[in-house]
XYZ file of C-alpha atoms in Angstrom:
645
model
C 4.798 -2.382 -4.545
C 7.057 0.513 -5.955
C 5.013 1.050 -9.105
C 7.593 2.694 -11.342
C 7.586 5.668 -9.800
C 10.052 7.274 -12.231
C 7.416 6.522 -14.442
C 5.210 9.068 -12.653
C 7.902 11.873 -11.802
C 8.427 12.258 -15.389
C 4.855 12.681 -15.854
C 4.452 15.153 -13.214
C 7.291 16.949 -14.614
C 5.539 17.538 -18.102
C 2.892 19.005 -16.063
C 5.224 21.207 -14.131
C 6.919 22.860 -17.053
C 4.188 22.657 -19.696
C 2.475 25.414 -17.733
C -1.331 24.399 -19.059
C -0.457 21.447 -20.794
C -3.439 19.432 -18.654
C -5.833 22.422 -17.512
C -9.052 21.407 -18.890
C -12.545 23.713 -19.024
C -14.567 21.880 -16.053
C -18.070 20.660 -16.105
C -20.352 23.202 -14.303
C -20.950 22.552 -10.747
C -23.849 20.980 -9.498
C -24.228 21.289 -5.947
C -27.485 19.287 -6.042
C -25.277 16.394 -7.560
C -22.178 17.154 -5.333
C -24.129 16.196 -2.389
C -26.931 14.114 -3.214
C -27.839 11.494 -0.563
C -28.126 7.914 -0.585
C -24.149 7.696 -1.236
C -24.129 4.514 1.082
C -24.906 1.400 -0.502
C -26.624 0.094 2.642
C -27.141 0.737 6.235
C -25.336 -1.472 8.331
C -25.180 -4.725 9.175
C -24.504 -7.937 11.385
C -20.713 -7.877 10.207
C -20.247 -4.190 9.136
C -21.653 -1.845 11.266
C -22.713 1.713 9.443
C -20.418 3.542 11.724
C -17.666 1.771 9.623
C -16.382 -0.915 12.567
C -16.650 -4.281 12.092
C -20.059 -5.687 13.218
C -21.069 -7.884 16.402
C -21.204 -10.641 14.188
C -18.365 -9.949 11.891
C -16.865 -13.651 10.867
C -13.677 -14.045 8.712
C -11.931 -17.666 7.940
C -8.484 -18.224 8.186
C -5.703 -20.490 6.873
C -2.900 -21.891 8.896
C 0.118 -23.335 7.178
C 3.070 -25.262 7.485
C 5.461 -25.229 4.691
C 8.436 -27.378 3.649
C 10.538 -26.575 1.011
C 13.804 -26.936 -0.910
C 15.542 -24.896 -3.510
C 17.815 -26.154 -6.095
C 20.038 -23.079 -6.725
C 21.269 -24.913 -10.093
C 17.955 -25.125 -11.383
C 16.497 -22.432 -9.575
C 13.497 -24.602 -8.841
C 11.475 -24.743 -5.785
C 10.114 -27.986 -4.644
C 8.057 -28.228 -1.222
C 5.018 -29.112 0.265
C 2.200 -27.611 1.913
C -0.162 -28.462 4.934
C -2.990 -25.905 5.235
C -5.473 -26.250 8.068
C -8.250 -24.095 7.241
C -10.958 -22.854 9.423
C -14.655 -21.935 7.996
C -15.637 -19.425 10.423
C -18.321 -17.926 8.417
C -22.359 -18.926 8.855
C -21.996 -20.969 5.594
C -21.341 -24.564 4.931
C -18.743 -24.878 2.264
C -19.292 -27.987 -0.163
C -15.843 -27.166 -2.662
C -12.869 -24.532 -1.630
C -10.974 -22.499 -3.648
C -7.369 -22.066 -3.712
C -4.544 -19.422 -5.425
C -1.904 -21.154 -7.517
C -0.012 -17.480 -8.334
C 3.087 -18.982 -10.147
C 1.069 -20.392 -12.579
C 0.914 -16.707 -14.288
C 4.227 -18.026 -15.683
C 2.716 -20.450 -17.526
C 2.779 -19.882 -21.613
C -1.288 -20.182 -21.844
C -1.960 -17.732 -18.738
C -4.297 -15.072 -18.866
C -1.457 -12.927 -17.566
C 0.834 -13.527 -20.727
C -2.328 -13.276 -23.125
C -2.830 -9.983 -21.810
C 0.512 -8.333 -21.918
C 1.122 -5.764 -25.472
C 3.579 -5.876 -27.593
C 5.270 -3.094 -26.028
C 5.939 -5.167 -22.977
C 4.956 -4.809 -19.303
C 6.144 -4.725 -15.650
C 4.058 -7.863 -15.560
C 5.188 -11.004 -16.335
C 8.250 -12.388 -16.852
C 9.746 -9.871 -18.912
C 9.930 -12.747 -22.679
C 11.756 -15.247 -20.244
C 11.319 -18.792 -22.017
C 11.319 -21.872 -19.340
C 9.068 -24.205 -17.575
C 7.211 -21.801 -15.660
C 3.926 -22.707 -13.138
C 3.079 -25.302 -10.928
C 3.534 -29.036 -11.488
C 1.147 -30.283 -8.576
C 2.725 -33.914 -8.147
C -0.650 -34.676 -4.920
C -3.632 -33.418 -3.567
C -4.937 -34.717 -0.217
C -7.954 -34.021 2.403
C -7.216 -35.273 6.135
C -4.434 -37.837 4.175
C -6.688 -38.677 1.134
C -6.454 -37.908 -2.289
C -9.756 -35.592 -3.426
C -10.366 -34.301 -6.381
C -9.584 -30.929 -7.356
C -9.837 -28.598 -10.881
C -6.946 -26.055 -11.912
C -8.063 -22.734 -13.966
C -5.538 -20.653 -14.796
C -3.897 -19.485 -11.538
C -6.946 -21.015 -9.273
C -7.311 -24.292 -7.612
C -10.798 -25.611 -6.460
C -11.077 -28.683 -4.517
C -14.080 -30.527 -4.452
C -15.118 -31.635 -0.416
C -16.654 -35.420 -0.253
C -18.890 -33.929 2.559
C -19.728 -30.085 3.460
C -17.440 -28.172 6.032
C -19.248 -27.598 8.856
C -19.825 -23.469 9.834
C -18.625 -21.442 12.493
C -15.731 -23.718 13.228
C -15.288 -26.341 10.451
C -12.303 -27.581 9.388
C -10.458 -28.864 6.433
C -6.691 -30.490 6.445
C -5.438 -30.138 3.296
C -1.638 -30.862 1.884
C -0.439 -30.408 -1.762
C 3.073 -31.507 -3.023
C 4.751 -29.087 -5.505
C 7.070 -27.850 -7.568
C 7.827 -24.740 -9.822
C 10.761 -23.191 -11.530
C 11.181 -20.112 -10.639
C 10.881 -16.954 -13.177
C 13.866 -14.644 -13.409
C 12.241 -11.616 -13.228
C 8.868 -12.637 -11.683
C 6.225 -9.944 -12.601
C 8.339 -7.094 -10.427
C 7.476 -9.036 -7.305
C 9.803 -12.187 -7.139
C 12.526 -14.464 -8.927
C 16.744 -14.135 -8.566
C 19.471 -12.471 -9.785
C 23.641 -13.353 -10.442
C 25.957 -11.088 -8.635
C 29.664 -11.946 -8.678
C 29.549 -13.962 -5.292
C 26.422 -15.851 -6.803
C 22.927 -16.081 -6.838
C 20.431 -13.815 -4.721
C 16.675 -15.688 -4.463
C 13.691 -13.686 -3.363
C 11.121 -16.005 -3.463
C 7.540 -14.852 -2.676
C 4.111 -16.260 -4.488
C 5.645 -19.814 -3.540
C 3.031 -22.022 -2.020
C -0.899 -22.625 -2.765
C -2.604 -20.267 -0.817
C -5.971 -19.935 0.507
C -8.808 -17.864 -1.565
C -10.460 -15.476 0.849
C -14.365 -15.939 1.732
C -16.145 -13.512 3.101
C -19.263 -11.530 3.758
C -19.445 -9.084 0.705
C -18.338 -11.527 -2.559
C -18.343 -14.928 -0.973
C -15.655 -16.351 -2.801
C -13.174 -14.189 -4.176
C -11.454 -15.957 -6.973
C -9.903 -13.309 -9.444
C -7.224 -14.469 -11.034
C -4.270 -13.202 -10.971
C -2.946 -11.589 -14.418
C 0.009 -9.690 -12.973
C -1.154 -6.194 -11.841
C -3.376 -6.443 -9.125
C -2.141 -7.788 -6.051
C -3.214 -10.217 -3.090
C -6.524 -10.732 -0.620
C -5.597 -13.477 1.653
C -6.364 -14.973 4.829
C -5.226 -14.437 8.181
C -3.463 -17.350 9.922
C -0.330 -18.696 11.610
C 3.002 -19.949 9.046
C 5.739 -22.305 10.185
C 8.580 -22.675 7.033
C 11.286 -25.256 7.060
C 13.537 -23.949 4.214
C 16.169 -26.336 3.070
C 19.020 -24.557 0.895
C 22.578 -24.883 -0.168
C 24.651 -25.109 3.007
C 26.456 -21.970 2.142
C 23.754 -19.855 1.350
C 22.140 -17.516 4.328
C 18.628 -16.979 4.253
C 16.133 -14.368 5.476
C 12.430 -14.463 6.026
C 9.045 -13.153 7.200
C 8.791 -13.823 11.034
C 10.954 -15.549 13.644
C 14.196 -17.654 12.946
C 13.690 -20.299 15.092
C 17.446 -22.572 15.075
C 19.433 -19.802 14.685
C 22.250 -21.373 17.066
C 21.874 -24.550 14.047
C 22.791 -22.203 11.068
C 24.331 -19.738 12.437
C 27.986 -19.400 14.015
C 29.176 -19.132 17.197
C 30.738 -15.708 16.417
C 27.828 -14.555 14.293
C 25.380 -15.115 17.092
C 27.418 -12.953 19.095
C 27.297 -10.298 16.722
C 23.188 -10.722 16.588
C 23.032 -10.564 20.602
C 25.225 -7.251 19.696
C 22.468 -6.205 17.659
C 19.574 -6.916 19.629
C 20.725 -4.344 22.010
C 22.171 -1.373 20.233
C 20.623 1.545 18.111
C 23.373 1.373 15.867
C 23.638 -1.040 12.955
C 25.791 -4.192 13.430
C 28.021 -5.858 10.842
C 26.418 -9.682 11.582
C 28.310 -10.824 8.448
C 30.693 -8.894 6.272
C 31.849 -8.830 2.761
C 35.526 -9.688 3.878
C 33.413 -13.061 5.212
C 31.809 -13.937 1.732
C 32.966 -16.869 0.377
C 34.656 -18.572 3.610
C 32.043 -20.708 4.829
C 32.585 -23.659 2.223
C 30.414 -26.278 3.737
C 28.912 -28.843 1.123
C 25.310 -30.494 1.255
C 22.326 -28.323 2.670
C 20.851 -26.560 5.560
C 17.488 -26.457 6.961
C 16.411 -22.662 8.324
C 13.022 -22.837 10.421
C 10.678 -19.840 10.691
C 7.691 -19.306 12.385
C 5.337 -15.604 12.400
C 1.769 -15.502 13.504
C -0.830 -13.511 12.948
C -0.189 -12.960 9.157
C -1.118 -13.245 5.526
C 1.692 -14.391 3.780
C 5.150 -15.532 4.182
C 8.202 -14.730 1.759
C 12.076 -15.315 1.935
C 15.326 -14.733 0.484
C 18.551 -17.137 0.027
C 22.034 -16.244 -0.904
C 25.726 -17.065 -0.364
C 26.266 -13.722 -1.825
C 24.761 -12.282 1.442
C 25.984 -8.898 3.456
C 23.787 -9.336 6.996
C 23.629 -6.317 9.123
C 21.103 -5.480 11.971
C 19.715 -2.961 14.563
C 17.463 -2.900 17.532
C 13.735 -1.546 16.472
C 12.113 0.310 19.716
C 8.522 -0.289 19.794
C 6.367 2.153 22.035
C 5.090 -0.386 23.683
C 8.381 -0.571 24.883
C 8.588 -4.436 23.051
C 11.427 -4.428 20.991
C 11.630 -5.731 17.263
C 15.195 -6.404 14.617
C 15.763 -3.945 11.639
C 18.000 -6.775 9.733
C 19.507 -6.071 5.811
C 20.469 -8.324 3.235
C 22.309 -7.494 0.476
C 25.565 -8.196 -2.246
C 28.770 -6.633 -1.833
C 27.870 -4.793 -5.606
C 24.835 -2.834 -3.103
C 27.157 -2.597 -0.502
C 28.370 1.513 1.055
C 27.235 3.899 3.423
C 25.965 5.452 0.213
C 23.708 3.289 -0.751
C 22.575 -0.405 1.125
C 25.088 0.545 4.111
C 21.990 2.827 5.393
C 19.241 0.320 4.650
C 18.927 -0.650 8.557
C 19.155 2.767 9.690
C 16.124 2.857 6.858
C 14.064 0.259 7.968
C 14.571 1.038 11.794
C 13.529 4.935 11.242
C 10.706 3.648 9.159
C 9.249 1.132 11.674
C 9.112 2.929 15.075
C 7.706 6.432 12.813
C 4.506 4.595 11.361
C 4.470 2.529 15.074
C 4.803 5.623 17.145
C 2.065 7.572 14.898
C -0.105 4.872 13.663
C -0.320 1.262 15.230
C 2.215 -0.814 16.617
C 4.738 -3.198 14.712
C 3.628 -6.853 15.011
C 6.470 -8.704 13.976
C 9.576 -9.848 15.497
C 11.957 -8.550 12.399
C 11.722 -6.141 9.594
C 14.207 -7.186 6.492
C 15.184 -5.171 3.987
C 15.856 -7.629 0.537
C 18.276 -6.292 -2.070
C 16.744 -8.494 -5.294
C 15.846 -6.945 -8.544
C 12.425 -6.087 -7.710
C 11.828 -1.922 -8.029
C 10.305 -3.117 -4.424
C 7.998 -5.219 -3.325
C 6.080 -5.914 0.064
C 5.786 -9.099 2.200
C 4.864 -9.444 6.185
C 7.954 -9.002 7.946
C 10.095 -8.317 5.391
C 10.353 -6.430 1.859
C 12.475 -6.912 -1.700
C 14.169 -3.449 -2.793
C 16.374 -3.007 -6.030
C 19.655 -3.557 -5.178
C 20.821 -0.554 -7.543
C 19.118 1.796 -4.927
C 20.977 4.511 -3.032
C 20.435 7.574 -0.751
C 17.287 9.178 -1.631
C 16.115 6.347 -3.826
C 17.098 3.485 -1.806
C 15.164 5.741 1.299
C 12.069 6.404 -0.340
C 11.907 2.687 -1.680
C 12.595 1.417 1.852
C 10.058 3.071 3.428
C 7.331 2.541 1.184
C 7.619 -1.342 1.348
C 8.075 -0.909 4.851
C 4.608 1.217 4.981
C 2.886 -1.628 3.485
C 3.579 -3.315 6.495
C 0.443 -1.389 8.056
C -1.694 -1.772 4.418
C -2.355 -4.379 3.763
C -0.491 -6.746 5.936
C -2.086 -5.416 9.103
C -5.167 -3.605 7.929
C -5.864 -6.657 5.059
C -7.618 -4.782 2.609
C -8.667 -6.324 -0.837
C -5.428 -5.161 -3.314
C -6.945 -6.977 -5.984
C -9.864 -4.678 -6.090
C -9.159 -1.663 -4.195
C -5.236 -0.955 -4.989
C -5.816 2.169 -4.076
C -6.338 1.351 -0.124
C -2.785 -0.125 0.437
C -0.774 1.639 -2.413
C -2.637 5.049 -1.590
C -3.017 5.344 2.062
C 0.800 4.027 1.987
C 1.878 6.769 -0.055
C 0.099 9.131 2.095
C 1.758 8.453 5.217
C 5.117 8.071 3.489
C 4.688 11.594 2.632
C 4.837 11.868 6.899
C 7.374 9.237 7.406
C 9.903 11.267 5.034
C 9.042 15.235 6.297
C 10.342 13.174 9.717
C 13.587 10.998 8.940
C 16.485 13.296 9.850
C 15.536 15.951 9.947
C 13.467 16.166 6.674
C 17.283 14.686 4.761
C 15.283 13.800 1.349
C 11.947 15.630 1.772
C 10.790 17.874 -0.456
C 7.162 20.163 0.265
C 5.217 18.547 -2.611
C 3.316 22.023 -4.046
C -0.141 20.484 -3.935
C -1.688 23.261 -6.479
C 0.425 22.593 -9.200
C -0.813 18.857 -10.264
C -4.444 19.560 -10.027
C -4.560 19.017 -14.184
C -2.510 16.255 -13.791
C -4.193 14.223 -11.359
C -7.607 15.192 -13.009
C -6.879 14.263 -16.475
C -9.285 13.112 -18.112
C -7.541 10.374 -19.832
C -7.259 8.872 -16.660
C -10.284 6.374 -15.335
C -11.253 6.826 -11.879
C -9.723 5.849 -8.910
C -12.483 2.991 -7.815
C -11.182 1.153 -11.258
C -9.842 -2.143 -10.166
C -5.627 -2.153 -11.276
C -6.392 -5.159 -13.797
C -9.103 -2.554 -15.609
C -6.766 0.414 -16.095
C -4.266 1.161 -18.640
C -1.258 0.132 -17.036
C 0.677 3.798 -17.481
C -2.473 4.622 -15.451
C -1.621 2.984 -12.361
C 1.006 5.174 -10.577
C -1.161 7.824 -10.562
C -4.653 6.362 -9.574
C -3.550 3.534 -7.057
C -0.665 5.586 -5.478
C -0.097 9.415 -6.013
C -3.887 10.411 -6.620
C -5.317 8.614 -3.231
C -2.092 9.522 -1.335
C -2.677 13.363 -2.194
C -6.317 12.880 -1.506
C -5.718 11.920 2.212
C -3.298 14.873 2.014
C -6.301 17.369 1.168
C -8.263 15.484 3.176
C -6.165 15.991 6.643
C -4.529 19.430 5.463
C -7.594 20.854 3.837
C -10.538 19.394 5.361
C -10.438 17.685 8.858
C -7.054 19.059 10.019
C -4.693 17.169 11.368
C -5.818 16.590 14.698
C -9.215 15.048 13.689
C -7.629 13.203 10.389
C -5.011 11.215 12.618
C -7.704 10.645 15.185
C -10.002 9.118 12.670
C -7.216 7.396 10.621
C -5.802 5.747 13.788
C -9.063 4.371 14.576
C -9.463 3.009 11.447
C -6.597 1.237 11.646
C -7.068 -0.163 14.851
C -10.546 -1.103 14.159
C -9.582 -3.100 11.094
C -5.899 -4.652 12.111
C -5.603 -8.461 11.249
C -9.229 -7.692 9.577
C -10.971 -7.225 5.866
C -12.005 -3.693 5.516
C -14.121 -2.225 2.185
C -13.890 1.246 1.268
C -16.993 1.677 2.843
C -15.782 0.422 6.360
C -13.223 3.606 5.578
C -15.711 5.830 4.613
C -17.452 5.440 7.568
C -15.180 5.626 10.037
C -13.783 8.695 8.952
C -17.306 10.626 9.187
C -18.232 8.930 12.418
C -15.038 9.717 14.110
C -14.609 13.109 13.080
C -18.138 14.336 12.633
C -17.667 15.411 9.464
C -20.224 14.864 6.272
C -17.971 13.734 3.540
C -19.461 11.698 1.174
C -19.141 14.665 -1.288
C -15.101 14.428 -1.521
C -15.357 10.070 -1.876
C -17.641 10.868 -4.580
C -15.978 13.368 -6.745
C -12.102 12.202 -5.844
C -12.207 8.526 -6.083
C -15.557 7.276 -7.475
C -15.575 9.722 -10.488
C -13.128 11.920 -11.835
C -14.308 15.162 -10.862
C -12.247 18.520 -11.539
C -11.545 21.563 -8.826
C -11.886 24.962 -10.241
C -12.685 27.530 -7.551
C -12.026 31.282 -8.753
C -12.141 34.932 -7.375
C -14.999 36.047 -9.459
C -15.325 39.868 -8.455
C -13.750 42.355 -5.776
C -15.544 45.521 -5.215
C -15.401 47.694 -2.479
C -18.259 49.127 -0.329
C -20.374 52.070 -2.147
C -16.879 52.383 -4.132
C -15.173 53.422 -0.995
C -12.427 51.203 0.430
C -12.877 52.717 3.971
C -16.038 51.053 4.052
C -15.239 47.595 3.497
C -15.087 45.068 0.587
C -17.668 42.713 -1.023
C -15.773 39.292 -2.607
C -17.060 37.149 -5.083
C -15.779 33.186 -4.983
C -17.454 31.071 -7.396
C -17.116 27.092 -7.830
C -16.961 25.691 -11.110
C -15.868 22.499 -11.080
C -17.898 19.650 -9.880
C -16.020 18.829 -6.598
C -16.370 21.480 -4.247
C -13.454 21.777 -1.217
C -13.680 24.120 1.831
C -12.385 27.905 0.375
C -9.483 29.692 2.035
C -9.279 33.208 0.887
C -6.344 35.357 1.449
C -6.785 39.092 1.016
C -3.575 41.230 0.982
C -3.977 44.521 1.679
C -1.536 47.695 0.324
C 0.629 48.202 3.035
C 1.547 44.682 3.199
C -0.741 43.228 5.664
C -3.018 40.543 5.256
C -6.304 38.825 6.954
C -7.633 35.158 5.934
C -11.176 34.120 5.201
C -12.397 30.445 5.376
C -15.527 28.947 3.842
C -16.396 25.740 4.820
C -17.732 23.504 2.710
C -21.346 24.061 3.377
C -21.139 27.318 1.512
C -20.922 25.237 -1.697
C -24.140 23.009 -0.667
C -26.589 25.506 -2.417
C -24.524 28.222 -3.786
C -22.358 27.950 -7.379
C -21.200 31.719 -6.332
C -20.592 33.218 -2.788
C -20.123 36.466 -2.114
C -19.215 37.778 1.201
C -17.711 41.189 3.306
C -14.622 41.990 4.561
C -14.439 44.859 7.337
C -11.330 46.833 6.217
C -10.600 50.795 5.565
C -7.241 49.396 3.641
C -7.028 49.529 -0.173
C -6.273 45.895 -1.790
C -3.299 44.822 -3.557
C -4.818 40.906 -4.282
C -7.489 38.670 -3.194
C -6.059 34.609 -3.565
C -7.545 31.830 -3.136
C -5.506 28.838 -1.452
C -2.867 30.858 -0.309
C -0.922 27.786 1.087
C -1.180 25.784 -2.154
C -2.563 23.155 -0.750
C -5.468 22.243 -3.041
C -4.891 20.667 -6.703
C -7.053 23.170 -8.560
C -6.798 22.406 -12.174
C -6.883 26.363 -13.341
C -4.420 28.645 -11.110
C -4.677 31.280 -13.948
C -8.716 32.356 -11.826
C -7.217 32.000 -8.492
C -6.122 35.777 -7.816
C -7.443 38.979 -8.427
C -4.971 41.758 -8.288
C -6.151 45.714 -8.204
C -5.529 47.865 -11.278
């Protein structure tokens, strides 16, 4: 999700040229607090074992489904049905499931429209008056009605007889309807253009609640800002739609000889096999095909945890070839109106999307699906397996940085399936991390820009803000750019640059990844797999940057040389005042220009609020600086230099 970043530039820009305007006096460190043990909340387990990979008895359920729907583009209404066969692979027998019903947070009695101000917010419908939610028309278990009990945006269904463990399972199908929402909480919903209507419809079927070893059931509901936890499972959709409309979807078109024609297939073989992007169907072609009735477009994608789609006869297609390193290949494939249309703006979103996918599949893990599509709806941007929804007003740097951030949520959380309704900050975060990596990389660097890491450490460490481990649905909501995006994202930036290094960072990270693809991973399960696979003791930095919201403030306390003599060498005073310490670099810059580095690690800072330490020189100083690379958000720069008389 693209969480209004705007939003947060503007803030970081009142930091940048209001000097001060967020330093704050720190706490005094503690180093006895800063590393006190017993950080873990347990030792490991059958399913989660404490070097942060999944245990030999790690279970998790799963949910396929088979989906059938229809849209009435007068109406904008979705009608369909759903058959779910879900399988309890946990140690538990289950006597009642529980279900997600996410359109219902259109409804006028939600919890999600009780909880939006007066001054509006990006949740919600945005004051749009009409039907909204689901009107469940049936119910049935293995063909038979059963009873079942709707809260809010939750559906549990009551089973006549348990579900069996390791292997149990339930048939259920539900038949459907909703209108859909204009503007559907940032994330779904359509939008006229002059050639018609463009649907991107996500949040569309009842989905399976995820059980699992650590909450059981988790049944949040959903009020508009946290996201999604869901189950792992095969999806085969049989969307029926105006004939003229072309649609788009997560996964695998599976009749595309049925709906498309003769010469547009061509044009797809064209693109299967070329680097470049091809023109599938062109805004000269808009408005030709005139065929009456409707059209039925299957899809099938496996291995995932949600399905989404778009429909539109308003459509621009275009496509490229995606080069996995496996040497599999994938399709880069845009959708778009002729308003989004230029090489300026959505004429580049396949050259995007391609760049995007084989960077985070050459560095990270592997693309899984057969297509990546790029969406233009009236979402700021928003994330789905397979395929993402991306203003259509975006261009160039914009419609780039959007693009590949939707496109980086392909790794969190569709393939590492974190919980986004508790942990935002381990899809939105770690995505915004390695988009800062994806973007140093496309072409040549074209829209990157060296963030200057020392310059938001008041920012980031405000302390208006709550801490990072805050759930999205408990934070003010002008809080959530910064805690579940930029103030992870630059963590993992400290953290590789800083900490680890590179090297040992992308060794760990990769793991992590690996070990947790197509899996349910806690913050803990990251924890320790970063300090297992790099060696590293770290529970000091998860403690002070996203459990609490600790300030750095390291300083060059005193310079003196030896006996007064520069000849003989200096003596250098670093002290640590805020409560989160960080490894010390320490530059020291000598008269005639030269200079020689000093690094501390961090187990200077483990008994010691002061360190003082020699340099061999016979050279007088100019200045002694601390973070000489700027790499470390320290929230007072004005203590970060000394400079000789």
């Amino acid at each position: 999700m693209n969480r209004k970043l705007p939003t947060l530039v503007s803030a970081i820009a009142v930091f940048l040229f209001s000097g001060s305007a967020f330093a704050q006096e720190a706490p005094k460190y503690d180093y006895v607090e800063a590393f006190k043990p017993f950080f873990y909340p347990q030792t490991g387990t059958e399913t989660r074992s404490a070097s942060g990979q999944p245990g030999h008895a790690y279970w998790q359920n799963s949910a396929d489904y088979n989906l059938n729907v229809s849209l009435n583009d007068a109406k904008n209404e979705i009608t369909g049905t759903a058959e779910i066969k879900y399988t309890n692979n946990s140690p538990d027998q289950l006597s009642f499931l529980w279900l997600q019903l996410d359109q219902n947070l259109f409804q006028k009695d939600s919890r999600g429209n009780a909880v939006v101000p007066m001054s509006g917010s990006r949740n919600g419908a945005h004051g749009e008056k009409f039907d909204g939610g689901y009107k469940i028309k049936s119910v049935k278990l293995d063909g038979k009605d059963v009873k079942y009990m709707i809260t809010d945006t939750r559906m549990q269904i009551d089973l006549p007889k348990e579900l069996k463990s390791r292997g149990g399972v339930a048939k259920i199908t539900i038949d459907y309807s909703f209108v859909s929402p204009e503007y559907g909480s940032d994330r779904m919903g359509f939008k006229q253009t002059k050639n018609g209507k463009v649907f991107t419809i996500a949040q569309w079927f009842p989905r399976m609640c995820v059980y699992d070893d650590v909450l059981g059931w988790n049944t949040m509901p959903y009020v508009g800002a946290s996201e999604f936890y869901l189950e792992y499972g095969n999806i085969t959709a049989n969307i029926t739609v105006p004939a003229d409309h072309y649609v788009v979807a997560s996964g695998e078109l599976l009749n595309y000889k049925e709906v498309y024609s003769k010469e547009e297939n061509n044009r797809w073989e064209q693109a299967r096999n070329s680097d470049k992007t091809i023109m599938i169907r062109p805004e000269s072609e808009i408005g030709k095909n005139q065929s009456s009735g409707t059209k039925t477009w299957k899809f099938k994608i496996d291995q995932t945890r949600d399905f989404a789609w778009a429909s539109s006869a308003a459509f621009i297609l275009d496509a490229a070839r995606i080069n996995l390193p496996s040497g599999k290949k994938s399709l880069a494939i845009s959708a778009y109106p002729a308003e989004s249309g230029g090489e300026k703006a959505w004429g580049r979103s396949t050259e995007y999307t391609k760049a995007a996918i084989e960077h985070y599949s050459q560095k990270w893990y592997e693309y899984t699906y057969p297509a990546a599509t790029n969406v233009a709806g009236n979402e700021g941007g928003m994330e789905y397996p397979g395929i993402v929804f991306c203003h259509m007003n975006s261009k160039g740097s914009s419609l780039w940085g959007v693009t590949d951030h939707e496109f980086g949520h392909n790794w969190f959380p569709m393939i590492v399936g974190s919980n986004e309704r508790l942990f935002a900050w381990m899809d939105e975060g770690f995505n915004t991390f390695i988009n800062e990596l994806s973007t140093e990389a496309f072409n040549k660097g074209e829209y990157y820009n060296k963030r200057n890491v020392s310059q938001i450490g008041g920012y980031l460490m405000n302390d208006n803000f709550e801490p990072v481990m805050v759930g999205p649905d408990n934070m003010k909501e002008g809080s959530i750019a910064a805690l579940a995006y930029f103030k992870p994202g630059v963590g993992l930036g400290v953290l590789r640059e800083s900490i680890l290094g590179p090297e040992k960072f992308d060794k760990a990270f990769r793991t992590y990844i690996a070990r947790w693809a197509f899996k349910h991973p806690t913050p803990w399960d990251f924890f320790h797999t970063m300090e297992n696979v790099s060696g590293e003791e770290l529970n000091w930095f998860w403690r002070g940057w996203f459990f609490n919201k600790w300030k750095i403030d390291q300083s060059v306390k005193d310079v003196k040389y030896v006996s007064g003599d520069f000849n003989k060498g200096a003596q250098i005073t670093v002290e640590n005042i805020g409560q989160l310490p960080v490894p010390t670099t320490v530059q020291v810059e000598f008269k005639d220009g030269t200079k020689q580095v000093v690094k501390l690690p961090i187990e200077v800072w483990k008994r010691n609020k002061e360190f003082t330490f020699k340099i061999d020189s016979i050279k007088e100083i100019k200045e002694v600086k601390l973070d000489p690379n700027s790499q470390i958000p320290d929230i007072d720069q004005k203590n970060n230099s000394w400079t000789s008389k």
